[in-house]
PDB file of C-alpha atoms in Angstrom:
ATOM      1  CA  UNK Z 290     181.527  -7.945 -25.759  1.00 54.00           C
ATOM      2  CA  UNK Z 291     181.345  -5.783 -28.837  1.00 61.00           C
ATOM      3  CA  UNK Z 292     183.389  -8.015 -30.835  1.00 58.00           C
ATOM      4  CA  UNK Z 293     181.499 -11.157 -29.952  1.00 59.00           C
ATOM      5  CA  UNK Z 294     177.704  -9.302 -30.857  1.00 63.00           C
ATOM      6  CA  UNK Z 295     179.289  -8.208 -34.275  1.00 66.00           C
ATOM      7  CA  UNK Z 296     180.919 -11.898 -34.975  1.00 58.00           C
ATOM      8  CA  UNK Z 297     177.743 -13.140 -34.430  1.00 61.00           C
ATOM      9  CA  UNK Z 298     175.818 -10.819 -36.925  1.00 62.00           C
ATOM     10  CA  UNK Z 299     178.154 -11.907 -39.606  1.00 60.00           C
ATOM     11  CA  UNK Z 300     178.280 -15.386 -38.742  1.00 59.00           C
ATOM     12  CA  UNK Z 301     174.404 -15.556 -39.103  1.00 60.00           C
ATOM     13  CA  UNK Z 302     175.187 -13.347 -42.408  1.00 58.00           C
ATOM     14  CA  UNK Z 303     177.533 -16.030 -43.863  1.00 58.00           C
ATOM     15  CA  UNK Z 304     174.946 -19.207 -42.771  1.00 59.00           C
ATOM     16  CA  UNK Z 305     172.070 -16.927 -44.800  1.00 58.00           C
ATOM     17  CA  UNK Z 306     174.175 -16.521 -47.508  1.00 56.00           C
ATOM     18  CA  UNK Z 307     174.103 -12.437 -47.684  1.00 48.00           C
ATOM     19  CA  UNK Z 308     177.574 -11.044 -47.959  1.00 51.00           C
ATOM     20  CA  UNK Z 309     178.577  -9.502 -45.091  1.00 47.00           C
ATOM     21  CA  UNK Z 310     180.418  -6.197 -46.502  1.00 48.00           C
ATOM     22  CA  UNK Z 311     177.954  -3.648 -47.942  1.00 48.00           C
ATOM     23  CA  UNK Z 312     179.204  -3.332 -51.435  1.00 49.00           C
ATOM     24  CA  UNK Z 313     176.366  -5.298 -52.768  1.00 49.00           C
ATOM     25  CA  UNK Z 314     175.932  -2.900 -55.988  1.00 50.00           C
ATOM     26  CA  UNK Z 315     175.709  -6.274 -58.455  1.00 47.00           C
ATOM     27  CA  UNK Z 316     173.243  -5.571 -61.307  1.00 49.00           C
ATOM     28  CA  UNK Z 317     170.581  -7.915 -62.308  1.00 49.00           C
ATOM     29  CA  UNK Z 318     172.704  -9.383 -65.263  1.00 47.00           C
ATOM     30  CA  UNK Z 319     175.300 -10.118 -62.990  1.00 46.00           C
ATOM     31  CA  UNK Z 320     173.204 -11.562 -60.450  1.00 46.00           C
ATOM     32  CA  UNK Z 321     173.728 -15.488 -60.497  1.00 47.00           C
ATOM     33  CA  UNK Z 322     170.735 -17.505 -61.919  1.00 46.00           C
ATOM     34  CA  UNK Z 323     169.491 -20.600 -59.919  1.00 42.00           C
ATOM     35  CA  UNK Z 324     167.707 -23.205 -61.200  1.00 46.00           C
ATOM     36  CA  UNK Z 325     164.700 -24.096 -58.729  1.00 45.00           C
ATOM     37  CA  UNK Z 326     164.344 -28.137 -58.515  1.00 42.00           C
ATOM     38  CA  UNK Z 327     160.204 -28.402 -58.567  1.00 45.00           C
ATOM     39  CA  UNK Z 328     160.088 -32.248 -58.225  1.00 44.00           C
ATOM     40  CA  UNK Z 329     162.165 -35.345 -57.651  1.00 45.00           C
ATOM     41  CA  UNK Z 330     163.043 -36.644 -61.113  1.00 46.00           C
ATOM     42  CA  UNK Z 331     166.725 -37.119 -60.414  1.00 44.00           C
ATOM     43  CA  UNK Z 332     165.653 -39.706 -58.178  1.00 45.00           C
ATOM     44  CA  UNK Z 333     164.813 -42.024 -60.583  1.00 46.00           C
ATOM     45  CA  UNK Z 334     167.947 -42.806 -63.173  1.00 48.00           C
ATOM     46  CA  UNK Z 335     166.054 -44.984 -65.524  1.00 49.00           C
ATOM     47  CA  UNK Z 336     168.957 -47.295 -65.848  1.00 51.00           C
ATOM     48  CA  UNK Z 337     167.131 -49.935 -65.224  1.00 50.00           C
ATOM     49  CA  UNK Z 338     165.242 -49.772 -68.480  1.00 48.00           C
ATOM     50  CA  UNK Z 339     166.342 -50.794 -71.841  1.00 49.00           C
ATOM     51  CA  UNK Z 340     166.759 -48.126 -74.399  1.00 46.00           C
ATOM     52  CA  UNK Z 341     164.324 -50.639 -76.543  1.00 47.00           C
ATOM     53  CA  UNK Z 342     161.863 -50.088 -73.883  1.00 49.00           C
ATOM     54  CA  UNK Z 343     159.396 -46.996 -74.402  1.00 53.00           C
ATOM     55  CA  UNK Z 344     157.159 -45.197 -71.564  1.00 65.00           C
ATOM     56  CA  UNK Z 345     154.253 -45.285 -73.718  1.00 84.00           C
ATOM     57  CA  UNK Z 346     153.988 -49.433 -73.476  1.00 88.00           C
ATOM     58  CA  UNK Z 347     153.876 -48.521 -69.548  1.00 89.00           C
ATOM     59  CA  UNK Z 348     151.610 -45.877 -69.351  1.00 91.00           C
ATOM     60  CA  UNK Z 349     149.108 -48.098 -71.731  1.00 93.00           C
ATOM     61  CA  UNK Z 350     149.232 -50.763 -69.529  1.00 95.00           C
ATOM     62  CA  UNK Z 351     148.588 -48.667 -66.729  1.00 96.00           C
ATOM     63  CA  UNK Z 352     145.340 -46.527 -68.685  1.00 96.00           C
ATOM     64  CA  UNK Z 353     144.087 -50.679 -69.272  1.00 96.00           C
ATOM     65  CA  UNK Z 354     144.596 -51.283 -65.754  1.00 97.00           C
ATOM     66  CA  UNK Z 355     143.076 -48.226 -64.140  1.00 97.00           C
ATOM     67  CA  UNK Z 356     140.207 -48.475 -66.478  1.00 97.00           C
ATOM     68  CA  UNK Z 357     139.203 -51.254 -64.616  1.00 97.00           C
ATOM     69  CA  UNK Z 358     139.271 -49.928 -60.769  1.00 97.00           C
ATOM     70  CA  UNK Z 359     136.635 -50.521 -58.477  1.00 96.00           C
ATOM     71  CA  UNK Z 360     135.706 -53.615 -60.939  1.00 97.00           C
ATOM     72  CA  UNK Z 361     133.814 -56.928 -58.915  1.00 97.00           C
ATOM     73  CA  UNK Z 362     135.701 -59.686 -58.122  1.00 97.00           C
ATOM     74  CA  UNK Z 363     134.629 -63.056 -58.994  1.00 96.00           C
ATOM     75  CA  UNK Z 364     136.223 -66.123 -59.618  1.00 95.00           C
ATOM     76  CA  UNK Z 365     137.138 -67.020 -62.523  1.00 93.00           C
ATOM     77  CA  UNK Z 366     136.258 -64.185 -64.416  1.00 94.00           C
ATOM     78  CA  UNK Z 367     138.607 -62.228 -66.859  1.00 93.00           C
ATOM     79  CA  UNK Z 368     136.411 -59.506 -67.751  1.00 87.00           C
ATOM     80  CA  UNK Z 369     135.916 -56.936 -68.880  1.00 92.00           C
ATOM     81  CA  UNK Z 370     133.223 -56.205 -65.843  1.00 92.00           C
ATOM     82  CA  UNK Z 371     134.292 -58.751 -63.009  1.00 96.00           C
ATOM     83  CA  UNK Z 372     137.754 -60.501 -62.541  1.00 97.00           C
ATOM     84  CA  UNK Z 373     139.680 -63.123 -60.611  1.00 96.00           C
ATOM     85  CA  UNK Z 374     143.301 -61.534 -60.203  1.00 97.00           C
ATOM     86  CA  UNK Z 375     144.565 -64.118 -62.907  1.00 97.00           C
ATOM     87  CA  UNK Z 376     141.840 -62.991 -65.091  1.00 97.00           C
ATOM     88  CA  UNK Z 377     142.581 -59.269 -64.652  1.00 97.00           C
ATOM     89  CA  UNK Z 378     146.219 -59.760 -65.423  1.00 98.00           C
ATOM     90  CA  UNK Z 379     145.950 -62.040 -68.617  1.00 97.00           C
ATOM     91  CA  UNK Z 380     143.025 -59.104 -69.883  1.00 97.00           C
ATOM     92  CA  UNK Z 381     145.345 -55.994 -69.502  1.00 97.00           C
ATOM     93  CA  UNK Z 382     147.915 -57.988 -71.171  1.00 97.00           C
ATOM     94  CA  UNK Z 383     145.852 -59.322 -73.940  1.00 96.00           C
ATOM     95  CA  UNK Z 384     144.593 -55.465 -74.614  1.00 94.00           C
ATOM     96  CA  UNK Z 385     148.532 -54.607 -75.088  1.00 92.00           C
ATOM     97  CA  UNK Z 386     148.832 -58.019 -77.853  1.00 94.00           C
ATOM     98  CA  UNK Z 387     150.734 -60.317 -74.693  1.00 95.00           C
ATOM     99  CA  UNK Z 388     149.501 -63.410 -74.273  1.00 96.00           C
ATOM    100  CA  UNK Z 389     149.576 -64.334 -70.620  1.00 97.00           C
ATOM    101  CA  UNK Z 390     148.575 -67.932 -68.644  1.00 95.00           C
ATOM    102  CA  UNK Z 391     145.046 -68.273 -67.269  1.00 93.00           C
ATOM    103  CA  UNK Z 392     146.119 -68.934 -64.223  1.00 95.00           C
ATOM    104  CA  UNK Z 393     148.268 -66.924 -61.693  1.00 96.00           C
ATOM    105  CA  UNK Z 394     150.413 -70.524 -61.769  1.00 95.00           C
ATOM    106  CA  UNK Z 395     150.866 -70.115 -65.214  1.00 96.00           C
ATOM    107  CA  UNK Z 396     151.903 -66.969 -65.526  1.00 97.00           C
ATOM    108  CA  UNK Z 397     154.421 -67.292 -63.174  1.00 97.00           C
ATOM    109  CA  UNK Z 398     156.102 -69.375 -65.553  1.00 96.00           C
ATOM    110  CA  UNK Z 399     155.887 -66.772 -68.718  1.00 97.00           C
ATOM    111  CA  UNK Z 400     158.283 -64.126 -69.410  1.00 96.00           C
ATOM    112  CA  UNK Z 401     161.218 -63.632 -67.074  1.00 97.00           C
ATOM    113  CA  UNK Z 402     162.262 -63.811 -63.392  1.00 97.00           C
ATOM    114  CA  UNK Z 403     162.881 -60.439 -61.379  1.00 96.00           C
ATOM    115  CA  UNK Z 404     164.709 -59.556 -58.949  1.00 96.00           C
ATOM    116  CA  UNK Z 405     162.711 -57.297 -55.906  1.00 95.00           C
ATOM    117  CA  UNK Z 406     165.131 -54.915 -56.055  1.00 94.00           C
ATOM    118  CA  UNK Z 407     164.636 -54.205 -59.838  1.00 96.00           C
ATOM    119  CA  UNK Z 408     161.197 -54.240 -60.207  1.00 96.00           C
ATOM    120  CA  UNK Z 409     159.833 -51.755 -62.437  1.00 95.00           C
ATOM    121  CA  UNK Z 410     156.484 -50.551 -63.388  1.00 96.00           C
ATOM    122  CA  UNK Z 411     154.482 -52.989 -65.549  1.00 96.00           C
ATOM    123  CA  UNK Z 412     156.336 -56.374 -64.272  1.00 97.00           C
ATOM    124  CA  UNK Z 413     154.152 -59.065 -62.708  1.00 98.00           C
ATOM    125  CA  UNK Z 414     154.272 -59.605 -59.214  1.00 98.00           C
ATOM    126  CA  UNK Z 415     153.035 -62.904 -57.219  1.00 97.00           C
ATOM    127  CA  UNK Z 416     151.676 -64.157 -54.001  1.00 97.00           C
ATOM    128  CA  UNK Z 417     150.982 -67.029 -52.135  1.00 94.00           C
ATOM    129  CA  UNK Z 418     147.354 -67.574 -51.750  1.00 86.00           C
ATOM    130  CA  UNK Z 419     145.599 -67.523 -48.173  1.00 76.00           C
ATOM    131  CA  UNK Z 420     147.583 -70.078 -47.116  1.00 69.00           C
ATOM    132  CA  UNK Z 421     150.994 -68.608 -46.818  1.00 58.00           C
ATOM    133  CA  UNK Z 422     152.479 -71.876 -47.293  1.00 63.00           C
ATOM    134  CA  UNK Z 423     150.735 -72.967 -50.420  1.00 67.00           C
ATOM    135  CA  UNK Z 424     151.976 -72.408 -53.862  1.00 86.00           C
ATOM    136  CA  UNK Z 425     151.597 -69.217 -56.464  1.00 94.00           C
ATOM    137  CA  UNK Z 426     147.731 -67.577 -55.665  1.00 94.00           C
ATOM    138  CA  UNK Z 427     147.818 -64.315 -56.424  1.00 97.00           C
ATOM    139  CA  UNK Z 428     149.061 -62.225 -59.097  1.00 98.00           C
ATOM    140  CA  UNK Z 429     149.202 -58.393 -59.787  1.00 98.00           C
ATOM    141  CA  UNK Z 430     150.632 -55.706 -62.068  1.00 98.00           C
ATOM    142  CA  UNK Z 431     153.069 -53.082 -60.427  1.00 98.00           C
ATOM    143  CA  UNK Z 432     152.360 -49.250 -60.713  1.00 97.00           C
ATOM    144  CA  UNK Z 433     155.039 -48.113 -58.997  1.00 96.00           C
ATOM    145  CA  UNK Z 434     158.196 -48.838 -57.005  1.00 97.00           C
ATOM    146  CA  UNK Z 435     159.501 -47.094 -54.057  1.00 95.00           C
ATOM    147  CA  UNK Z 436     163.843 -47.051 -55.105  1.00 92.00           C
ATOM    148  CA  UNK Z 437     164.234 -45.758 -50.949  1.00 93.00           C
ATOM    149  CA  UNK Z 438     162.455 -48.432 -49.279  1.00 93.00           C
ATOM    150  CA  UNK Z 439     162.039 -51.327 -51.833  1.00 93.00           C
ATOM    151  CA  UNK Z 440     158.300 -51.457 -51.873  1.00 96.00           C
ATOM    152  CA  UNK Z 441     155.818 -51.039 -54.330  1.00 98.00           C
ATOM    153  CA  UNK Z 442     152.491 -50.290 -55.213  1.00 98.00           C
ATOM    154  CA  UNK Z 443     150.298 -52.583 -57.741  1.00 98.00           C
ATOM    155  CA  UNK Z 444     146.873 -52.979 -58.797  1.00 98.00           C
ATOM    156  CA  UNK Z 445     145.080 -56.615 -58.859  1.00 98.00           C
ATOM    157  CA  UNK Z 446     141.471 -58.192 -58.826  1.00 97.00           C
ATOM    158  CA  UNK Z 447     141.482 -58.763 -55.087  1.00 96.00           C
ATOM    159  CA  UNK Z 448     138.598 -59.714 -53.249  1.00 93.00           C
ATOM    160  CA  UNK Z 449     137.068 -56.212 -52.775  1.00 95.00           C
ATOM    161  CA  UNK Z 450     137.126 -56.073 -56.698  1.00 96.00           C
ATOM    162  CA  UNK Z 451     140.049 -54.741 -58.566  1.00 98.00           C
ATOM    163  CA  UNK Z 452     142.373 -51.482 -56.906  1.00 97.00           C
ATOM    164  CA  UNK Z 453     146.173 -50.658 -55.347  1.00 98.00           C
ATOM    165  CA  UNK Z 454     147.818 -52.535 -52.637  1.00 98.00           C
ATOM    166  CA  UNK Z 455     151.105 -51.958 -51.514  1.00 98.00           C
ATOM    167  CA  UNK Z 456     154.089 -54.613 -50.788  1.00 97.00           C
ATOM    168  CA  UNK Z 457     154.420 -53.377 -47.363  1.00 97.00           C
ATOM    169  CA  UNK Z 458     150.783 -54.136 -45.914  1.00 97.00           C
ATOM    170  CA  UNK Z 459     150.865 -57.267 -43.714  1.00 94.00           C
ATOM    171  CA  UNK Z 460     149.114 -59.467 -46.152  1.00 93.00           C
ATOM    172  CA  UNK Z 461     151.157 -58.821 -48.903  1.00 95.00           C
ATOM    173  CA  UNK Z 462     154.301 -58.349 -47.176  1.00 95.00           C
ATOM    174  CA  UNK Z 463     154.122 -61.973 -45.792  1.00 93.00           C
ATOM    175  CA  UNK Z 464     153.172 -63.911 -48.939  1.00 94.00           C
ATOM    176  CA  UNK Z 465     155.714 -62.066 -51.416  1.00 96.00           C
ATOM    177  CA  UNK Z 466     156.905 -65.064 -53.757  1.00 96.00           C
ATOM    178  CA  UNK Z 467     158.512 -63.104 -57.026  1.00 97.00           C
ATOM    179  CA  UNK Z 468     158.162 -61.252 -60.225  1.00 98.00           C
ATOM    180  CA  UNK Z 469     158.120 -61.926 -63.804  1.00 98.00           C
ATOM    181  CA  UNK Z 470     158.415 -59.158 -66.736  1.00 97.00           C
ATOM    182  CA  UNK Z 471     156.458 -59.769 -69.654  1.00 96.00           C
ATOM    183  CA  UNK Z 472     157.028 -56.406 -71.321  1.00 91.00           C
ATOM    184  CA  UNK Z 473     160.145 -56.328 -72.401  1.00 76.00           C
TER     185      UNK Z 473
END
């Protein structure tokens, strides 16, 4: 009975990662150093980028975009204090020196198809309109992508004025038609 009480002690030793014999005299030099991981980095490689591509043409994109949360909707509109989403899209651009369609048709046609699965932040991102069926009606820009699940968030001029949506809400979800890059 002995035996098993003491096997268990230094099983529960080894599994908490304390030696289990009591010479334990290490100094602190020769104490190993561990490096604590404080975020999740290594979860995104970057391969996906070009080495021609710099950050800084995201995040200014982005600082254009976010400038312009909370920003009325209304139709045909392309700012810089009301939108459409076409009209949104084709200002940010224009801020950065890319010259997008006016219409969310249009710019489906400039720069160059994406694949869902590598989206990245900045690339265009499209929708059917209302009618699920119908052709190109909605554009937006993507902040950020998800590499677990697939989805991602963006910001567009919706209805409610301009904010973030994600890919997975039922609207969005069910009208997905593509992605272009413009940035390249």
């Amino acid at each position: 009975m002995n035996y098993l009480k003491i096997f268990a002690v230094a099983l529960m030793m080894l599994a908490a990662g304390i030696p289990a014999s009591a010479d334990n005299d290490k100094t602190d030099n020769e104490e190993e150093q561990y490096e604590e991981i404080d975020n999740f980095d290594f979860l995104y490689d970057n391969e996906a980028y070009d080495e021609d591509y710099t950050f800084s043409e995201i995040d200014d994109v982005l600082n254009e975009a976010f400038s312009h949360l909370g920003a009325r909707y209304r139709r045909g509109h392309s700012g810089p204090n009301a939108f459409d989403c076409s009209g949104f899209t084709s200002y940010v651009f224009k801020n950065m020196g890319i010259e997008l369609g006016r219409s969310s048709r249009a710019q489906y046609s400039d720069g160059e198809a994406v694949d869902k699965d590598e989206l990245r932040t900045g690339d265009l991102v499209f929708f059917t309109g209302s009618n699920s069926r119908g052709p190109i009606g909605h554009v937006g820009i993507v902040v950020d992508v998800d590499p677990i699940s697939g989805s991602f968030n963006f910001i567009h001029a919706s209805t409610k004025g301009v904010k973030v949506s994600n890919s997975n809400e039922r609207y969005y979800s069910r009208r997905y038609v593509g992605a272009r890059r413009v940035m390249q």
